[in-house]
Coordinates of C-alpha atoms and ligand atoms in Angstrom, one line a residue:
M16 CA -172.3 -182.5 226.4
V17 CA -170.2 -179.6 225.3
L18 CA -172.3 -176.7 224.1
N19 CA -171.3 -174.5 221.3
T20 CA -172.5 -171.3 219.7
S21 CA -172.7 -172.9 216.2
A22 CA -175.3 -175.4 217.5
A23 CA -177.3 -172.6 219.0
I24 CA -177.2 -170.7 215.8
S25 CA -178.3 -173.7 213.8
L26 CA -181.3 -174.1 216.2
W27 CA -182.0 -170.5 215.8
K28 CA -182.3 -170.7 212.0
K29 CA -185.8 -172.1 212.0
Y30 CA -187.0 -169.6 214.5
F31 CA -185.5 -166.7 212.5
W32 CA -187.4 -167.7 209.3
L33 CA -190.6 -168.4 211.2
S34 CA -190.4 -164.9 212.8
V35 CA -189.7 -163.3 209.5
L36 CA -192.8 -164.9 208.0
C37 CA -195.0 -163.8 210.9
V38 CA -193.8 -160.2 211.0
V39 CA -194.2 -159.8 207.2
S40 CA -197.7 -161.0 207.3
T41 CA -198.8 -158.7 210.2
D42 CA -196.5 -155.7 209.5
V43 CA -196.2 -155.2 213.3
F44 CA -193.3 -152.8 213.1
A45 CA -194.6 -150.6 210.2
R46 CA -191.2 -150.9 208.6
Q47 CA -190.0 -149.5 205.3
S48 CA -190.6 -151.1 202.0
C49 CA -189.3 -149.7 198.7
E50 CA -190.8 -151.2 195.6
F51 CA -189.2 -150.6 192.2
E52 CA -190.0 -152.1 188.8
K53 CA -187.5 -154.9 189.0
T54 CA -186.1 -154.7 192.5
S55 CA -187.4 -154.1 196.0
F56 CA -185.8 -153.3 199.4
D57 CA -187.5 -153.8 202.7
S58 CA -186.8 -154.1 206.4
N59 CA -190.0 -156.0 207.4
F60 CA -188.3 -158.5 209.7
P61 CA -187.0 -158.5 213.3
A62 CA -184.1 -156.1 213.8
G63 CA -184.6 -154.6 210.3
R64 CA -183.8 -151.0 209.7
L65 CA -184.1 -149.1 206.4
T66 CA -185.4 -145.5 206.3
S67 CA -185.8 -144.7 202.6
C68 CA -184.6 -145.6 199.1
Q69 CA -183.7 -143.7 195.9
K70 CA -183.3 -145.3 192.5
L71 CA -180.4 -143.7 190.6
S72 CA -180.6 -146.1 187.7
E73 CA -181.9 -149.6 187.0
Q74 CA -178.9 -151.1 188.8
N75 CA -177.9 -148.3 191.1
Y76 CA -179.7 -147.5 194.4
R77 CA -179.1 -145.3 197.4
L78 CA -180.5 -146.4 200.7
I79 CA -180.9 -143.9 203.6
I80 CA -180.5 -145.1 207.2
S81 CA -181.6 -142.9 210.1
P82 CA -181.7 -143.7 213.8
A83 CA -185.0 -143.9 215.7
F84 CA -183.9 -141.2 218.2
S85 CA -181.4 -138.4 218.1
P86 CA -178.9 -137.5 219.4
V87 CA -177.5 -141.1 219.5
N88 CA -174.2 -142.8 219.9
P89 CA -172.9 -143.4 216.4
S90 CA -173.7 -147.1 216.1
A91 CA -175.2 -147.0 212.7
W92 CA -177.2 -150.2 212.5
Y93 CA -178.8 -151.2 209.3
A94 CA -180.5 -154.4 208.2
F95 CA -182.6 -154.9 205.0
R96 CA -183.7 -157.4 202.4
V97 CA -183.2 -157.1 198.6
R98 CA -185.3 -159.0 196.1
A99 CA -185.4 -158.9 192.3
K100 CA -187.7 -160.3 189.6
E101 CA -184.8 -161.3 187.4
T102 CA -181.2 -161.9 188.4
I103 CA -179.5 -158.6 188.6
E104 CA -176.1 -157.0 189.5
L105 CA -176.7 -154.0 191.8
D106 CA -174.6 -151.1 193.0
I107 CA -175.8 -150.1 196.4
E108 CA -174.8 -147.0 198.4
I109 CA -175.9 -146.8 202.0
V110 CA -176.0 -143.2 203.4
F111 CA -176.3 -142.6 207.1
S112 CA -178.1 -139.5 208.1
T113 CA -176.0 -139.1 211.2
G114 CA -173.1 -140.8 212.9
F115 CA -170.5 -142.6 210.7
A116 CA -170.1 -145.8 208.8
R117 CA -169.2 -148.0 211.7
Y118 CA -170.1 -151.5 210.5
S119 CA -169.0 -153.3 207.3
P120 CA -171.8 -154.8 205.2
K121 CA -172.5 -158.5 205.8
L122 CA -174.5 -160.9 203.6
L123 CA -176.5 -163.8 204.9
M124 CA -175.3 -166.9 203.1
S125 CA -177.3 -170.1 202.4
D126 CA -175.6 -171.9 205.3
Q127 CA -176.8 -169.1 207.6
S128 CA -173.3 -167.7 208.2
W129 CA -172.6 -164.0 207.5
K130 CA -169.9 -162.9 205.0
V131 CA -168.4 -159.5 204.9
L132 CA -168.8 -158.0 201.4
P133 CA -166.1 -156.1 199.6
Y134 CA -167.0 -152.4 200.1
Q135 CA -165.8 -148.9 200.0
K136 CA -166.7 -146.2 202.6
T137 CA -166.5 -142.6 203.4
E138 CA -167.4 -141.1 206.7
R139 CA -171.2 -141.5 206.2
T140 CA -171.5 -143.9 203.2
I141 CA -170.9 -147.5 202.4
S142 CA -170.9 -148.7 198.8
F143 CA -170.8 -152.3 197.5
S144 CA -172.0 -154.4 194.6
L145 CA -174.4 -157.3 195.0
T146 CA -175.7 -160.0 192.8
V147 CA -179.4 -160.7 193.5
P148 CA -180.5 -164.0 192.0
K149 CA -184.1 -164.1 190.6
E150 CA -186.7 -164.3 193.4
Q151 CA -184.1 -165.1 196.1
S152 CA -184.1 -162.7 199.0
Q153 CA -180.7 -161.4 200.0
Y154 CA -180.3 -160.1 203.6
I155 CA -177.7 -157.4 204.3
A156 CA -176.9 -156.2 207.8
A157 CA -174.4 -154.3 209.8
Q158 CA -173.7 -157.4 211.9
P159 CA -175.1 -160.9 212.0
I160 CA -178.8 -160.7 213.1
L161 CA -179.2 -162.2 216.6
D162 CA -182.8 -161.3 217.2
N163 CA -185.2 -162.3 220.0
A164 CA -185.8 -165.7 218.4
Y165 CA -182.1 -166.4 218.7
Y166 CA -182.3 -165.9 222.4
E167 CA -185.3 -168.1 222.7
S168 CA -183.5 -171.0 221.0
W169 CA -180.2 -170.3 222.8
L170 CA -181.8 -170.3 226.3
E171 CA -183.7 -173.6 225.4
H172 CA -180.5 -175.2 224.1
V173 CA -178.3 -174.3 227.2
S174 CA -181.1 -175.2 229.6
A175 CA -181.8 -178.6 227.9
S176 CA -178.1 -179.5 228.1
T177 CA -177.4 -178.6 231.7
D178 CA -180.8 -178.7 233.5
A179 CA -180.5 -174.9 234.1
E180 CA -183.8 -173.2 234.7
I181 CA -185.3 -170.5 232.4
F182 CA -187.2 -167.9 234.3
S183 CA -188.3 -164.3 234.0
V184 CA -186.9 -161.3 235.8
G185 CA -189.6 -159.0 234.5
F186 CA -190.7 -157.2 231.4
S187 CA -189.5 -154.5 229.0
E188 CA -191.4 -151.3 228.4
Q189 CA -193.1 -153.1 225.5
N190 CA -193.9 -156.1 227.6
N191 CA -191.3 -158.4 226.2
E192 CA -190.1 -160.9 228.8
L193 CA -186.6 -160.4 230.2
K194 CA -185.7 -164.1 230.2
A195 CA -182.9 -165.5 232.3
L196 CA -181.1 -168.7 233.1
Q197 CA -180.0 -170.0 236.5
V198 CA -178.3 -173.1 237.8
S199 CA -178.2 -173.1 241.6
P200 CA -181.0 -171.0 243.0
E201 CA -180.3 -172.3 246.5
S202 CA -176.7 -171.0 246.6
A203 CA -175.9 -168.1 248.9
L204 CA -173.9 -166.4 246.1
L205 CA -175.1 -164.8 243.0
F206 CA -172.9 -164.3 239.9
L207 CA -174.8 -162.1 237.4
I208 CA -174.1 -161.9 233.7
I209 CA -176.1 -159.5 231.4
G210 CA -175.9 -158.5 227.8
R211 CA -177.4 -156.7 224.8
Q212 CA -178.2 -153.4 226.4
H213 CA -177.1 -151.9 223.1
P214 CA -178.8 -153.7 220.1
P215 CA -176.1 -153.4 217.4
E216 CA -173.4 -154.8 219.7
V217 CA -173.5 -158.4 218.3
T218 CA -169.8 -159.3 218.9
G219 CA -170.4 -158.8 222.6
A220 CA -173.5 -160.9 222.4
L221 CA -171.6 -163.7 220.7
A222 CA -168.9 -163.4 223.5
L223 CA -171.6 -163.7 226.1
S224 CA -173.0 -166.9 224.5
A225 CA -169.5 -168.5 224.3
F226 CA -168.6 -167.4 227.9
V227 CA -171.8 -168.8 229.3
E228 CA -171.4 -172.0 227.3
R229 CA -168.0 -172.6 228.9
L230 CA -169.4 -172.0 232.4
F231 CA -172.1 -174.6 231.6
E232 CA -169.9 -177.3 230.3
R233 CA -170.2 -180.8 231.8
E234 CA -166.7 -181.1 233.2
P235 CA -165.3 -180.9 236.8
L236 CA -164.2 -177.3 236.9
A237 CA -167.5 -175.9 235.6
E238 CA -169.6 -178.3 237.6
Q239 CA -167.8 -177.3 240.8
F240 CA -168.2 -173.6 239.9
R241 CA -172.0 -174.1 239.3
Q242 CA -172.5 -175.8 242.6
F243 CA -170.6 -172.9 244.4
V244 CA -172.4 -169.9 242.9
N245 CA -175.8 -169.4 241.3
I246 CA -175.0 -168.1 237.8
V247 CA -177.8 -165.9 236.6
V248 CA -177.6 -164.9 232.9
I249 CA -179.9 -162.2 231.4
P250 CA -178.6 -162.3 227.8
Q251 CA -181.1 -159.8 226.4
V252 CA -181.7 -156.7 228.5
N253 CA -183.1 -154.6 225.6
P254 CA -185.5 -156.9 223.6
D255 CA -187.5 -153.9 222.4
G256 CA -184.5 -152.2 220.9
V257 CA -183.2 -155.4 219.3
K258 CA -186.6 -156.1 217.7
A259 CA -187.0 -152.6 216.3
G260 CA -183.4 -152.4 214.9
K261 CA -182.5 -149.5 217.3
W262 CA -179.0 -148.0 217.2
R263 CA -178.7 -147.7 220.9
H264 CA -181.9 -147.1 222.8
N265 CA -184.9 -148.9 224.2
S266 CA -188.5 -148.2 223.0
H267 CA -188.6 -144.9 224.9
G268 CA -185.4 -143.5 223.5
I269 CA -183.4 -144.3 226.7
D270 CA -179.9 -145.6 226.7
L271 CA -180.3 -148.3 229.3
N272 CA -176.6 -148.3 230.1
R273 CA -177.0 -144.7 231.4
D274 CA -180.2 -145.4 233.4
W275 CA -179.0 -147.7 236.2
H276 CA -178.9 -145.1 238.9
Q277 CA -182.1 -143.3 237.8
R278 CA -183.9 -146.6 236.9
S279 CA -186.6 -144.8 234.9
Q280 CA -187.3 -147.8 232.7
Q281 CA -188.9 -151.2 233.3
E282 CA -185.8 -153.0 232.1
T283 CA -183.5 -151.4 234.7
Q284 CA -186.2 -151.5 237.4
S285 CA -186.8 -155.2 236.8
I286 CA -183.2 -156.2 237.1
H287 CA -182.6 -154.0 240.2
G288 CA -185.7 -155.5 241.8
F289 CA -184.5 -159.0 241.0
I290 CA -181.1 -158.4 242.7
K291 CA -182.7 -156.8 245.8
E292 CA -185.2 -159.6 246.1
R293 CA -182.4 -162.1 246.0
Y294 CA -180.6 -160.2 248.8
E295 CA -183.7 -160.3 250.9
S296 CA -183.9 -164.0 250.4
G297 CA -180.3 -164.5 251.5
Q298 CA -178.5 -164.7 248.1
Q299 CA -175.7 -162.2 247.9
L300 CA -174.4 -160.7 244.6
V301 CA -170.7 -161.4 244.4
F302 CA -169.6 -160.4 240.8
A303 CA -171.2 -159.1 237.7
L304 CA -170.3 -159.0 234.0
D305 CA -171.9 -156.9 231.2
F306 CA -171.1 -157.7 227.6
H307 CA -170.8 -155.0 224.9
S308 CA -168.9 -154.1 221.7
T309 CA -166.7 -151.2 220.7
N310 CA -163.8 -150.5 218.3
R311 CA -161.4 -152.9 220.2
N312 CA -161.3 -155.7 222.8
V313 CA -161.1 -154.0 226.2
Y314 CA -162.2 -154.7 229.8
Y315 CA -163.7 -151.7 231.7
T316 CA -163.1 -152.4 235.3
M317 CA -163.3 -150.8 238.8
P318 CA -159.9 -149.6 240.1
A319 CA -158.0 -152.3 242.1
E320 CA -157.7 -150.0 245.1
K321 CA -161.5 -149.5 245.4
E322 CA -162.8 -151.5 248.4
L323 CA -165.3 -153.9 246.9
Y324 CA -166.2 -157.5 247.6
W325 CA -163.5 -160.0 246.4
Q326 CA -161.1 -157.1 246.1
G327 CA -158.4 -157.8 243.6
L328 CA -160.3 -160.6 241.8
T329 CA -160.7 -158.7 238.5
Q330 CA -157.0 -158.0 238.3
E331 CA -156.1 -161.6 239.1
W332 CA -158.6 -162.8 236.5
L333 CA -157.2 -160.6 233.7
A334 CA -153.6 -161.5 234.6
D335 CA -154.6 -165.2 234.3
L336 CA -156.4 -164.5 231.0
T337 CA -153.3 -162.7 229.7
A338 CA -151.3 -165.9 230.2
R339 CA -153.9 -167.9 228.2
I340 CA -154.2 -165.8 225.0
S341 CA -151.8 -164.4 222.5
Y342 CA -152.6 -160.7 222.5
D343 CA -152.7 -158.0 225.1
V344 CA -155.6 -157.9 227.5
I345 CA -156.5 -154.2 228.0
D346 CA -157.7 -153.4 231.5
A347 CA -159.2 -149.9 231.6
P348 CA -160.2 -149.0 235.2
S349 CA -162.4 -146.1 236.0
D350 CA -164.6 -144.9 238.9
R351 CA -167.3 -142.3 238.4
P352 CA -169.7 -142.7 241.3
G353 CA -173.3 -141.9 240.4
N354 CA -173.1 -142.3 236.6
G355 CA -175.7 -144.6 235.1
V356 CA -173.4 -147.3 233.7
F357 CA -174.2 -150.9 235.0
K358 CA -170.6 -151.5 236.2
Q359 CA -170.6 -148.4 238.3
Y360 CA -174.1 -149.0 239.6
I361 CA -173.2 -152.5 240.8
A362 CA -170.1 -151.0 242.6
D363 CA -172.0 -148.0 244.1
Y364 CA -175.1 -149.8 245.2
F365 CA -174.0 -153.4 246.1
H366 CA -170.2 -152.7 246.7
V367 CA -169.3 -155.5 244.4
Q368 CA -167.0 -155.6 241.4
A369 CA -168.4 -155.6 237.9
V370 CA -166.7 -155.6 234.5
T371 CA -167.8 -154.3 231.1
Y372 CA -166.5 -156.9 228.7
E373 CA -166.1 -155.1 225.4
V374 CA -165.4 -156.9 222.1
G375 CA -164.1 -155.3 218.9
D376 CA -166.8 -154.7 216.2
E377 CA -164.9 -156.7 213.6
T378 CA -163.3 -159.4 215.9
L379 CA -163.7 -162.8 214.2
I380 CA -166.1 -165.3 215.7
E381 CA -163.3 -167.9 216.3
E382 CA -161.3 -165.4 218.3
I383 CA -164.4 -164.2 220.2
K384 CA -165.1 -167.8 221.2
K385 CA -161.5 -168.7 222.0
T386 CA -161.1 -165.6 224.2
A387 CA -164.5 -166.0 225.9
H388 CA -163.8 -169.6 226.8
A389 CA -160.3 -168.7 228.2
A390 CA -161.9 -165.8 230.1
A391 CA -164.6 -168.1 231.6
E392 CA -162.0 -170.7 232.6
A393 CA -159.7 -168.2 234.1
L394 CA -162.5 -166.6 236.1
M395 CA -163.8 -169.9 237.5
I396 CA -160.2 -170.9 238.5
Q397 CA -159.6 -167.5 240.2
V398 CA -162.9 -167.5 242.1
L399 CA -162.6 -171.1 243.3
S400 CA -158.9 -170.7 244.2
R401 CA -159.7 -167.6 246.2
T402 CA -162.7 -169.1 248.0
T403 CA -161.7 -172.7 248.6
G404 CA -158.0 -172.3 248.9
E405 CA -157.5 -175.2 246.5
K406 CA -155.2 -175.1 243.5
F407 CA -156.9 -175.6 240.1
Ligands
ZN746 ZN1 -172.5 -150.9 224.6

């Protein structure tokens, strides 16, 4: 069976609505709720973020968005719900207290897809019009909401289709499980994929899903690859941050992707402990990927001349990918020993190559999937050609 992101999203729908209902009833996150005579705004759902509201007129509202911690990388995440007692046309202005207006506003449609709304922006504001039908909630967010419930359903879906095992590599600071997937625990080689260190980086999360789905297809190339290496996927490294609609950090205000050398947080400690434990039981890390989003599609790599396991593989992989897609593959190598980024930590500590796979914020889902599938295919071919000597 061929897996696909759309199927996972459709499974996720029911979990999303269930989790919305649960959170509203218990108000676990003490989120913002702004009640006006005819209209209300709130962020009482997973990944919601709304700081305060101002009514400028019956149809005109200003919504203020602030990060949980400052200073912070300018990834101005917002997610809120609008309701009205009668059908109304609203003019909404979002004002960011810091950073800049990075993400275009998206509306959750009845088929669960997200549509970019026509909007205007300045450095710190986004303005748009919205029709709110009588007593029908409208969800607006900076990016499609892929909350923890999405990962529950996605992991179940991939696991059920391929007999991959779901297991736990530890817990976050707020005791959310760091769930993972693996296929060949007895293999001597470990191929590690992680994602969602930074909550708003949803295009990177979608790329991870599509990339992994290609690795887990039931066809000869992927089946041979899965027998050869144990693929371990930890899709959600920062569940606390995602749940709370953080711009960047975990629950303690730590940027996890600067914490890999210090490992001051349970999230980084758990994953480090997991890799070390695997080494001690005879399974060697051979390659790692970390999915993110930024303003363009780019691969942050280790320099080709640096002596690391499977030296040259990254460059061969990206050259192969270039031949498969219609736009330039940007390879941005850097080596800064001791910094706390995952890619560097993997190189410094385990002497293995790692790549930060960055996807543009506004890259369309079809392009994300196409590129991720091509990238997964190219990587499997390059690894198997290099290690088995066979031609694929
Ligand atoms: Zn990031």
